[in-house]
mmCIF file of C-alpha atoms in Angstrom:
data_model
loop_
_atom_site.group_PDB
_atom_site.id
_atom_site.type_symbol
_atom_site.label_atom_id
_atom_site.label_comp_id
_atom_site.label_asym_id
_atom_site.label_seq_id
_atom_site.Cartn_x
_atom_site.Cartn_y
_atom_site.Cartn_z
ATOM 1 C CA UNK A 1 -2.925 56.944 -73.134
ATOM 2 C CA UNK A 2 0.552 56.731 -71.679
ATOM 3 C CA UNK A 3 0.987 55.338 -68.189
ATOM 4 C CA UNK A 4 3.779 55.875 -65.694
ATOM 5 C CA UNK A 5 4.001 52.785 -63.504
ATOM 6 C CA UNK A 6 5.849 53.457 -60.249
ATOM 7 C CA UNK A 7 6.670 50.303 -58.291
ATOM 8 C CA UNK A 8 7.352 47.034 -60.113
ATOM 9 C CA UNK A 9 7.670 44.636 -57.206
ATOM 10 C CA UNK A 10 5.825 41.387 -56.555
ATOM 11 C CA UNK A 11 2.416 42.673 -57.698
ATOM 12 C CA UNK A 12 3.486 45.708 -59.672
ATOM 13 C CA UNK A 13 5.477 43.686 -62.176
ATOM 14 C CA UNK A 14 2.631 41.453 -63.431
ATOM 15 C CA UNK A 15 0.245 44.425 -63.398
ATOM 16 C CA UNK A 16 2.645 46.461 -65.534
ATOM 17 C CA UNK A 17 3.144 43.506 -67.878
ATOM 18 C CA UNK A 18 -0.619 43.219 -68.213
ATOM 19 C CA UNK A 19 -0.760 46.801 -69.513
ATOM 20 C CA UNK A 20 2.002 46.066 -72.013
ATOM 21 C CA UNK A 21 0.092 43.006 -73.252
ATOM 22 C CA UNK A 22 -2.869 45.322 -73.862
ATOM 23 C CA UNK A 23 -0.666 47.653 -75.931
ATOM 24 C CA UNK A 24 -0.717 50.450 -73.382
ATOM 25 C CA UNK A 25 2.281 52.755 -73.655
ATOM 26 C CA UNK A 26 4.237 52.351 -70.444
ATOM 27 C CA UNK A 27 7.108 54.123 -68.752
ATOM 28 C CA UNK A 28 8.218 52.459 -65.529
ATOM 29 C CA UNK A 29 10.275 53.381 -62.491
ATOM 30 C CA UNK A 30 11.398 51.306 -59.542
ATOM 31 C CA UNK A 31 13.739 52.214 -56.703
ATOM 32 C CA UNK A 32 15.493 48.865 -57.231
ATOM 33 C CA UNK A 33 16.476 49.046 -60.942
ATOM 34 C CA UNK A 34 17.003 45.275 -61.251
ATOM 35 C CA UNK A 35 13.254 44.735 -60.804
ATOM 36 C CA UNK A 36 12.648 46.657 -64.033
ATOM 37 C CA UNK A 37 14.404 44.150 -66.280
ATOM 38 C CA UNK A 38 11.342 41.957 -67.080
ATOM 39 C CA UNK A 39 9.306 45.091 -67.841
ATOM 40 C CA UNK A 40 12.046 46.491 -70.056
ATOM 41 C CA UNK A 41 12.305 43.182 -71.917
ATOM 42 C CA UNK A 42 8.542 43.273 -72.495
ATOM 43 C CA UNK A 43 8.779 46.675 -74.168
ATOM 44 C CA UNK A 44 8.401 49.273 -71.420
ATOM 45 C CA UNK A 45 10.302 52.524 -71.465
ATOM 46 C CA UNK A 46 12.430 52.864 -68.329
ATOM 47 C CA UNK A 47 12.924 56.058 -66.341
ATOM 48 C CA UNK A 48 15.992 56.634 -64.208
ATOM 49 C CA UNK A 49 14.117 59.066 -61.970
ATOM 50 C CA UNK A 50 10.423 59.126 -60.997
ATOM 51 C CA UNK A 51 9.844 62.701 -62.188
ATOM 52 C CA UNK A 52 10.854 61.626 -65.693
ATOM 53 C CA UNK A 53 8.159 58.955 -65.733
ATOM 54 C CA UNK A 54 5.535 61.273 -64.273
ATOM 55 C CA UNK A 55 6.294 64.071 -66.756
ATOM 56 C CA UNK A 56 6.022 61.705 -69.730
ATOM 57 C CA UNK A 57 2.639 60.185 -68.838
ATOM 58 C CA UNK A 58 -1.082 60.958 -68.706
ATOM 59 C CA UNK A 59 -1.774 58.544 -65.848
ATOM 60 C CA UNK A 60 0.479 57.709 -62.901
ATOM 61 C CA UNK A 61 -0.114 54.303 -61.295
ATOM 62 C CA UNK A 62 1.377 53.771 -57.837
ATOM 63 C CA UNK A 63 2.101 50.233 -56.658
ATOM 64 C CA UNK A 64 4.566 51.105 -53.904
ATOM 65 C CA UNK A 65 5.309 49.418 -50.577
ATOM 66 C CA UNK A 66 3.897 52.009 -48.194
ATOM 67 C CA UNK A 67 3.103 55.670 -47.657
ATOM 68 C CA UNK A 68 6.717 56.614 -47.002
ATOM 69 C CA UNK A 69 7.628 55.243 -50.431
ATOM 70 C CA UNK A 70 4.799 57.231 -52.034
ATOM 71 C CA UNK A 71 6.047 60.474 -50.532
ATOM 72 C CA UNK A 72 9.597 59.696 -51.630
ATOM 73 C CA UNK A 73 8.740 58.694 -55.190
ATOM 74 C CA UNK A 74 5.693 60.847 -55.977
ATOM 75 C CA UNK A 75 5.861 63.865 -53.710
ATOM 76 C CA UNK A 76 9.534 64.754 -53.464
ATOM 77 C CA UNK A 77 10.284 68.298 -54.646
ATOM 78 C CA UNK A 78 11.230 67.264 -58.173
ATOM 79 C CA UNK A 79 8.407 64.749 -58.642
ATOM 80 C CA UNK A 80 5.642 66.897 -57.147
ATOM 81 C CA UNK A 81 6.400 69.613 -59.713
ATOM 82 C CA UNK A 82 5.628 67.043 -62.410
ATOM 83 C CA UNK A 83 2.233 65.999 -60.992
ATOM 84 C CA UNK A 84 0.234 68.960 -62.298
ATOM 85 C CA UNK A 85 -2.374 67.850 -64.810
ATOM 86 C CA UNK A 86 -1.793 64.139 -64.169
ATOM 87 C CA UNK A 87 -4.254 61.489 -63.001
ATOM 88 C CA UNK A 88 -2.638 59.695 -60.043
ATOM 89 C CA UNK A 89 -4.054 56.229 -59.264
ATOM 90 C CA UNK A 90 -2.878 54.784 -55.939
ATOM 91 C CA UNK A 91 -3.245 50.978 -56.067
ATOM 92 C CA UNK A 92 -1.202 49.769 -53.092
ATOM 93 C CA UNK A 93 -2.467 49.080 -49.577
ATOM 94 C CA UNK A 94 -2.370 52.083 -47.264
ATOM 95 C CA UNK A 95 -4.714 53.467 -44.609
ATOM 96 C CA UNK A 96 -7.726 55.615 -45.542
ATOM 97 C CA UNK A 97 -6.263 58.460 -43.488
ATOM 98 C CA UNK A 98 -3.014 58.289 -45.441
ATOM 99 C CA UNK A 99 -4.845 58.073 -48.754
ATOM 100 C CA UNK A 100 -6.780 61.268 -48.040
ATOM 101 C CA UNK A 101 -3.561 63.030 -47.000
ATOM 102 C CA UNK A 102 -1.848 61.998 -50.240
ATOM 103 C CA UNK A 103 -4.889 63.154 -52.218
ATOM 104 C CA UNK A 104 -4.638 66.587 -50.609
ATOM 105 C CA UNK A 105 -0.924 66.785 -51.444
ATOM 106 C CA UNK A 106 -1.515 65.736 -55.066
ATOM 107 C CA UNK A 107 -4.348 68.229 -55.491
ATOM 108 C CA UNK A 108 -2.207 70.985 -53.961
ATOM 109 C CA UNK A 109 0.440 70.152 -56.575
ATOM 110 C CA UNK A 110 -2.149 70.548 -59.351
ATOM 111 C CA UNK A 111 -2.844 66.884 -59.977
ATOM 112 C CA UNK A 112 -5.874 64.617 -59.662
ATOM 113 C CA UNK A 113 -5.988 61.608 -57.313
ATOM 114 C CA UNK A 114 -8.007 58.437 -56.890
ATOM 115 C CA UNK A 115 -7.360 55.196 -55.022
ATOM 116 C CA UNK A 116 -7.868 51.767 -56.563
ATOM 117 C CA UNK A 117 -6.481 49.007 -54.312
ATOM 118 C CA UNK A 118 -6.872 45.458 -55.565
ATOM 119 C CA UNK A 119 -7.818 42.090 -54.137
ATOM 120 C CA UNK A 120 -6.122 39.078 -55.645
ATOM 121 C CA UNK A 121 -2.614 37.849 -56.199
ATOM 122 C CA UNK A 122 -0.050 37.290 -58.943
ATOM 123 C CA UNK A 123 -2.146 34.798 -61.011
ATOM 124 C CA UNK A 124 -5.103 37.213 -61.035
ATOM 125 C CA UNK A 125 -2.812 40.132 -61.903
ATOM 126 C CA UNK A 126 -1.397 38.230 -64.881
ATOM 127 C CA UNK A 127 -4.882 37.281 -66.090
ATOM 128 C CA UNK A 128 -6.427 40.718 -65.559
ATOM 129 C CA UNK A 129 -8.878 39.278 -63.041
ATOM 130 C CA UNK A 130 -8.110 41.334 -59.944
ATOM 131 C CA UNK A 131 -10.972 42.804 -57.938
ATOM 132 C CA UNK A 132 -10.441 46.556 -58.251
ATOM 133 C CA UNK A 133 -11.993 48.771 -55.565
ATOM 134 C CA UNK A 134 -12.150 52.472 -56.393
ATOM 135 C CA UNK A 135 -12.319 55.472 -54.094
ATOM 136 C CA UNK A 136 -13.130 58.498 -56.246
ATOM 137 C CA UNK A 137 -15.754 60.925 -57.432
ATOM 138 C CA UNK A 138 -17.968 59.466 -60.142
ATOM 139 C CA UNK A 139 -16.445 61.608 -62.907
ATOM 140 C CA UNK A 140 -12.934 60.546 -61.823
ATOM 141 C CA UNK A 141 -14.038 56.916 -61.841
ATOM 142 C CA UNK A 142 -15.366 57.224 -65.388
ATOM 143 C CA UNK A 143 -12.193 58.962 -66.525
ATOM 144 C CA UNK A 144 -9.994 56.097 -65.271
ATOM 145 C CA UNK A 145 -12.329 53.189 -66.005
ATOM 146 C CA UNK A 146 -10.786 52.169 -69.338
ATOM 147 C CA UNK A 147 -7.363 51.865 -67.731
ATOM 148 C CA UNK A 148 -8.605 50.118 -64.586
ATOM 149 C CA UNK A 149 -10.440 47.480 -66.631
ATOM 150 C CA UNK A 150 -7.081 46.130 -67.779
ATOM 151 C CA UNK A 151 -6.491 44.991 -64.180
ATOM 152 C CA UNK A 152 -9.960 43.643 -63.447
ATOM 153 C CA UNK A 153 -13.117 43.318 -65.554
ATOM 154 C CA UNK A 154 -15.467 45.220 -63.246
ATOM 155 C CA UNK A 155 -13.827 47.948 -61.140
ATOM 156 C CA UNK A 156 -16.184 48.788 -58.285
ATOM 157 C CA UNK A 157 -16.801 52.387 -57.215
ATOM 158 C CA UNK A 158 -16.918 52.125 -53.417
ATOM 159 C CA UNK A 159 -17.230 55.799 -52.519
ATOM 160 C CA UNK A 160 -14.964 58.776 -51.982
ATOM 161 C CA UNK A 161 -11.204 58.609 -51.411
ATOM 162 C CA UNK A 162 -10.531 56.603 -48.236
ATOM 163 C CA UNK A 163 -13.467 54.230 -48.637
ATOM 164 C CA UNK A 164 -11.701 51.797 -50.974
ATOM 165 C CA UNK A 165 -8.565 51.869 -48.809
ATOM 166 C CA UNK A 166 -10.719 51.014 -45.791
ATOM 167 C CA UNK A 167 -12.443 48.167 -47.626
ATOM 168 C CA UNK A 168 -9.079 46.740 -48.670
ATOM 169 C CA UNK A 169 -7.872 46.744 -45.042
ATOM 170 C CA UNK A 170 -11.093 45.064 -43.910
ATOM 171 C CA UNK A 171 -10.563 42.278 -46.444
ATOM 172 C CA UNK A 172 -6.899 41.826 -45.546
ATOM 173 C CA UNK A 173 -7.863 41.581 -41.880
ATOM 174 C CA UNK A 174 -9.975 38.595 -42.919
ATOM 175 C CA UNK A 175 -6.976 37.072 -44.696
ATOM 176 C CA UNK A 176 -4.966 37.202 -41.473
ATOM 177 C CA UNK A 177 -7.795 36.070 -39.221
ATOM 178 C CA UNK A 178 -9.139 33.264 -41.421
ATOM 179 C CA UNK A 179 -5.679 31.849 -42.124
ATOM 180 C CA UNK A 180 -4.683 31.830 -38.455
ATOM 181 C CA UNK A 181 -8.019 30.293 -37.436
ATOM 182 C CA UNK A 182 -7.651 27.587 -40.078
ATOM 183 C CA UNK A 183 -4.049 26.933 -39.047
ATOM 184 C CA UNK A 184 -5.065 26.542 -35.412
ATOM 185 C CA UNK A 185 -7.781 24.013 -36.279
ATOM 186 C CA UNK A 186 -5.428 22.128 -38.607
ATOM 187 C CA UNK A 187 -2.719 21.999 -35.967
ATOM 188 C CA UNK A 188 -5.207 20.793 -33.379
ATOM 189 C CA UNK A 189 -6.613 17.915 -35.445
ATOM 190 C CA UNK A 190 -3.080 16.847 -36.367
ATOM 191 C CA UNK A 191 -2.159 16.778 -32.673
ATOM 192 C CA UNK A 192 -5.129 14.458 -32.119
ATOM 193 C CA UNK A 193 -4.076 12.059 -34.864
ATOM 194 C CA UNK A 194 -6.946 12.973 -37.182
ATOM 195 C CA UNK A 195 -6.313 12.718 -40.927
ATOM 196 C CA UNK A 196 -6.396 16.220 -42.502
ATOM 197 C CA UNK A 197 -8.226 14.730 -45.511
ATOM 198 C CA UNK A 198 -11.202 13.826 -43.291
ATOM 199 C CA UNK A 199 -11.078 17.259 -41.666
ATOM 200 C CA UNK A 200 -11.147 18.938 -45.090
ATOM 201 C CA UNK A 201 -13.906 16.664 -46.422
ATOM 202 C CA UNK A 202 -16.218 17.733 -43.630
ATOM 203 C CA UNK A 203 -15.083 21.379 -43.699
ATOM 204 C CA UNK A 204 -15.755 21.729 -47.427
ATOM 205 C CA UNK A 205 -19.359 20.601 -46.907
ATOM 206 C CA UNK A 206 -19.953 23.060 -44.076
ATOM 207 C CA UNK A 207 -21.086 26.672 -43.902
ATOM 208 C CA UNK A 208 -17.745 27.747 -42.409
ATOM 209 C CA UNK A 209 -15.645 26.708 -45.428
ATOM 210 C CA UNK A 210 -13.641 29.372 -47.295
ATOM 211 C CA UNK A 211 -11.686 28.673 -50.512
ATOM 212 C CA UNK A 212 -8.548 30.160 -48.978
ATOM 213 C CA UNK A 213 -8.357 27.108 -46.695
ATOM 214 C CA UNK A 214 -7.659 24.816 -49.649
ATOM 215 C CA UNK A 215 -5.218 27.301 -51.141
ATOM 216 C CA UNK A 216 -3.106 27.245 -47.984
ATOM 217 C CA UNK A 217 -3.639 23.626 -46.878
ATOM 218 C CA UNK A 218 -0.806 22.002 -48.819
ATOM 219 C CA UNK A 219 1.704 24.697 -47.884
ATOM 220 C CA UNK A 220 0.914 24.119 -44.201
ATOM 221 C CA UNK A 221 0.967 20.325 -44.437
ATOM 222 C CA UNK A 222 4.252 20.348 -46.379
ATOM 223 C CA UNK A 223 5.809 23.238 -44.481
ATOM 224 C CA UNK A 224 6.667 24.820 -47.843
ATOM 225 C CA UNK A 225 6.291 28.593 -47.825
ATOM 226 C CA UNK A 226 8.650 29.555 -50.650
ATOM 227 C CA UNK A 227 7.706 31.591 -53.751
ATOM 228 C CA UNK A 228 5.028 33.619 -51.974
ATOM 229 C CA UNK A 229 2.294 35.517 -53.771
ATOM 230 C CA UNK A 230 1.871 37.570 -50.600
ATOM 231 C CA UNK A 231 4.776 37.504 -48.132
ATOM 232 C CA UNK A 232 4.456 37.628 -44.367
ATOM 233 C CA UNK A 233 5.999 41.106 -44.050
ATOM 234 C CA UNK A 234 3.216 42.624 -46.156
ATOM 235 C CA UNK A 235 0.469 40.969 -44.122
ATOM 236 C CA UNK A 236 2.095 42.299 -40.943
ATOM 237 C CA UNK A 237 2.098 45.813 -42.401
ATOM 238 C CA UNK A 238 -1.541 45.610 -43.467
ATOM 239 C CA UNK A 239 -2.602 44.145 -40.116
ATOM 240 C CA UNK A 240 -0.919 47.024 -38.308
ATOM 241 C CA UNK A 241 -2.709 49.474 -40.594
ATOM 242 C CA UNK A 242 -6.042 47.807 -39.832
ATOM 243 C CA UNK A 243 -5.507 47.825 -36.061
ATOM 244 C CA UNK A 244 -4.560 51.505 -36.164
ATOM 245 C CA UNK A 245 -7.658 52.520 -38.109
ATOM 246 C CA UNK A 246 -10.045 50.199 -36.241
ATOM 247 C CA UNK A 247 -8.910 51.626 -32.913
ATOM 248 C CA UNK A 248 -9.605 55.114 -34.251
ATOM 249 C CA UNK A 249 -13.107 53.904 -35.133
ATOM 250 C CA UNK A 250 -13.644 52.763 -31.525
ATOM 251 C CA UNK A 251 -13.774 49.040 -32.325
ATOM 252 C CA UNK A 252 -12.635 46.189 -30.098
ATOM 253 C CA UNK A 253 -9.518 44.820 -31.790
ATOM 254 C CA UNK A 254 -8.675 42.052 -29.308
ATOM 255 C CA UNK A 255 -9.159 39.264 -31.853
ATOM 256 C CA UNK A 256 -6.878 40.709 -34.510
ATOM 257 C CA UNK A 257 -4.305 41.693 -31.886
ATOM 258 C CA UNK A 258 -4.063 38.006 -30.987
ATOM 259 C CA UNK A 259 -3.447 37.218 -34.646
ATOM 260 C CA UNK A 260 -0.853 39.994 -34.746
ATOM 261 C CA UNK A 261 1.076 38.251 -31.963
ATOM 262 C CA UNK A 262 1.192 35.078 -34.063
ATOM 263 C CA UNK A 263 2.437 37.057 -37.061
ATOM 264 C CA UNK A 264 5.118 38.654 -34.925
ATOM 265 C CA UNK A 265 6.300 35.228 -33.762
ATOM 266 C CA UNK A 266 6.444 34.025 -37.359
ATOM 267 C CA UNK A 267 8.538 37.064 -38.279
ATOM 268 C CA UNK A 268 10.954 36.261 -35.441
ATOM 269 C CA UNK A 269 11.165 32.700 -36.748
ATOM 270 C CA UNK A 270 12.569 34.032 -40.034
ATOM 271 C CA UNK A 271 9.367 33.966 -42.098
ATOM 272 C CA UNK A 272 9.507 37.629 -43.191
ATOM 273 C CA UNK A 273 9.803 36.877 -46.899
ATOM 274 C CA UNK A 274 7.897 33.576 -46.874
ATOM 275 C CA UNK A 275 4.248 33.053 -47.773
ATOM 276 C CA UNK A 276 1.962 34.314 -45.011
ATOM 277 C CA UNK A 277 0.654 30.780 -44.456
ATOM 278 C CA UNK A 278 3.938 30.290 -42.600
ATOM 279 C CA UNK A 279 2.088 31.645 -39.567
ATOM 280 C CA UNK A 280 1.232 27.948 -39.137
ATOM 281 C CA UNK A 281 4.782 27.388 -37.898
ATOM 282 C CA UNK A 282 4.240 29.920 -35.124
ATOM 283 C CA UNK A 283 0.956 28.230 -34.204
ATOM 284 C CA UNK A 284 2.632 24.818 -33.975
ATOM 285 C CA UNK A 285 5.455 26.289 -31.890
ATOM 286 C CA UNK A 286 3.038 27.102 -29.051
ATOM 287 C CA UNK A 287 3.401 30.006 -26.656
#
């Protein structure tokens, strides 16, 4: 197989490198050419324009920032004419509504489309241990399974297109909510003069413990949010996507809207490109 990898940013780069390590033929495109250098050095062919990558490949993997980027890179006039006969695998985080709309556009252009968003971060991407959630028909899932297994050992067929995108948003809503809840408790016990080590000792032995608390604890205590695996701006985007879709489903979104206010404050404090645990600074800043 030959794979066109479109989008070699924070997550796309280690995912593309993983394919190269597995001797998959790769042609890559990124709107910011400088981000292609590590991929080029690892042996990837580089395309100057997205339609060149699409035309040269059997599979087209999308790891782009948002839906607007997908339309620009994949479904512009030149690129869409190259989609016919290709298997398009959308692996970024978008809404289920958007995913179904992109599927319809790809199918209209003569291509095939599935979604396969992932849960995990840069270390998991490098190790091929991402959790891959697939929205596809069963035959499409089987057709792409060999490729998807390079990213995670057991890609999970969730349902039709839209279902995996929805599941990914549900999980990222938990990232935002759990991290803000943990940050609030941590800030509170610190304000009361309680040693965070005692707090964590008891928390780890309780039913409410989540491993993400330990992953973010030291960043919050040290106030060090550099070198993010998942920056604040991306969590804000995904939270907005979730709120939009949850409202459409008729759900009460008051809790996540409160979290969204904290994220907005963190963004205004200059945390856009910092690790999302920097929401702790907004919590400590008060109202």
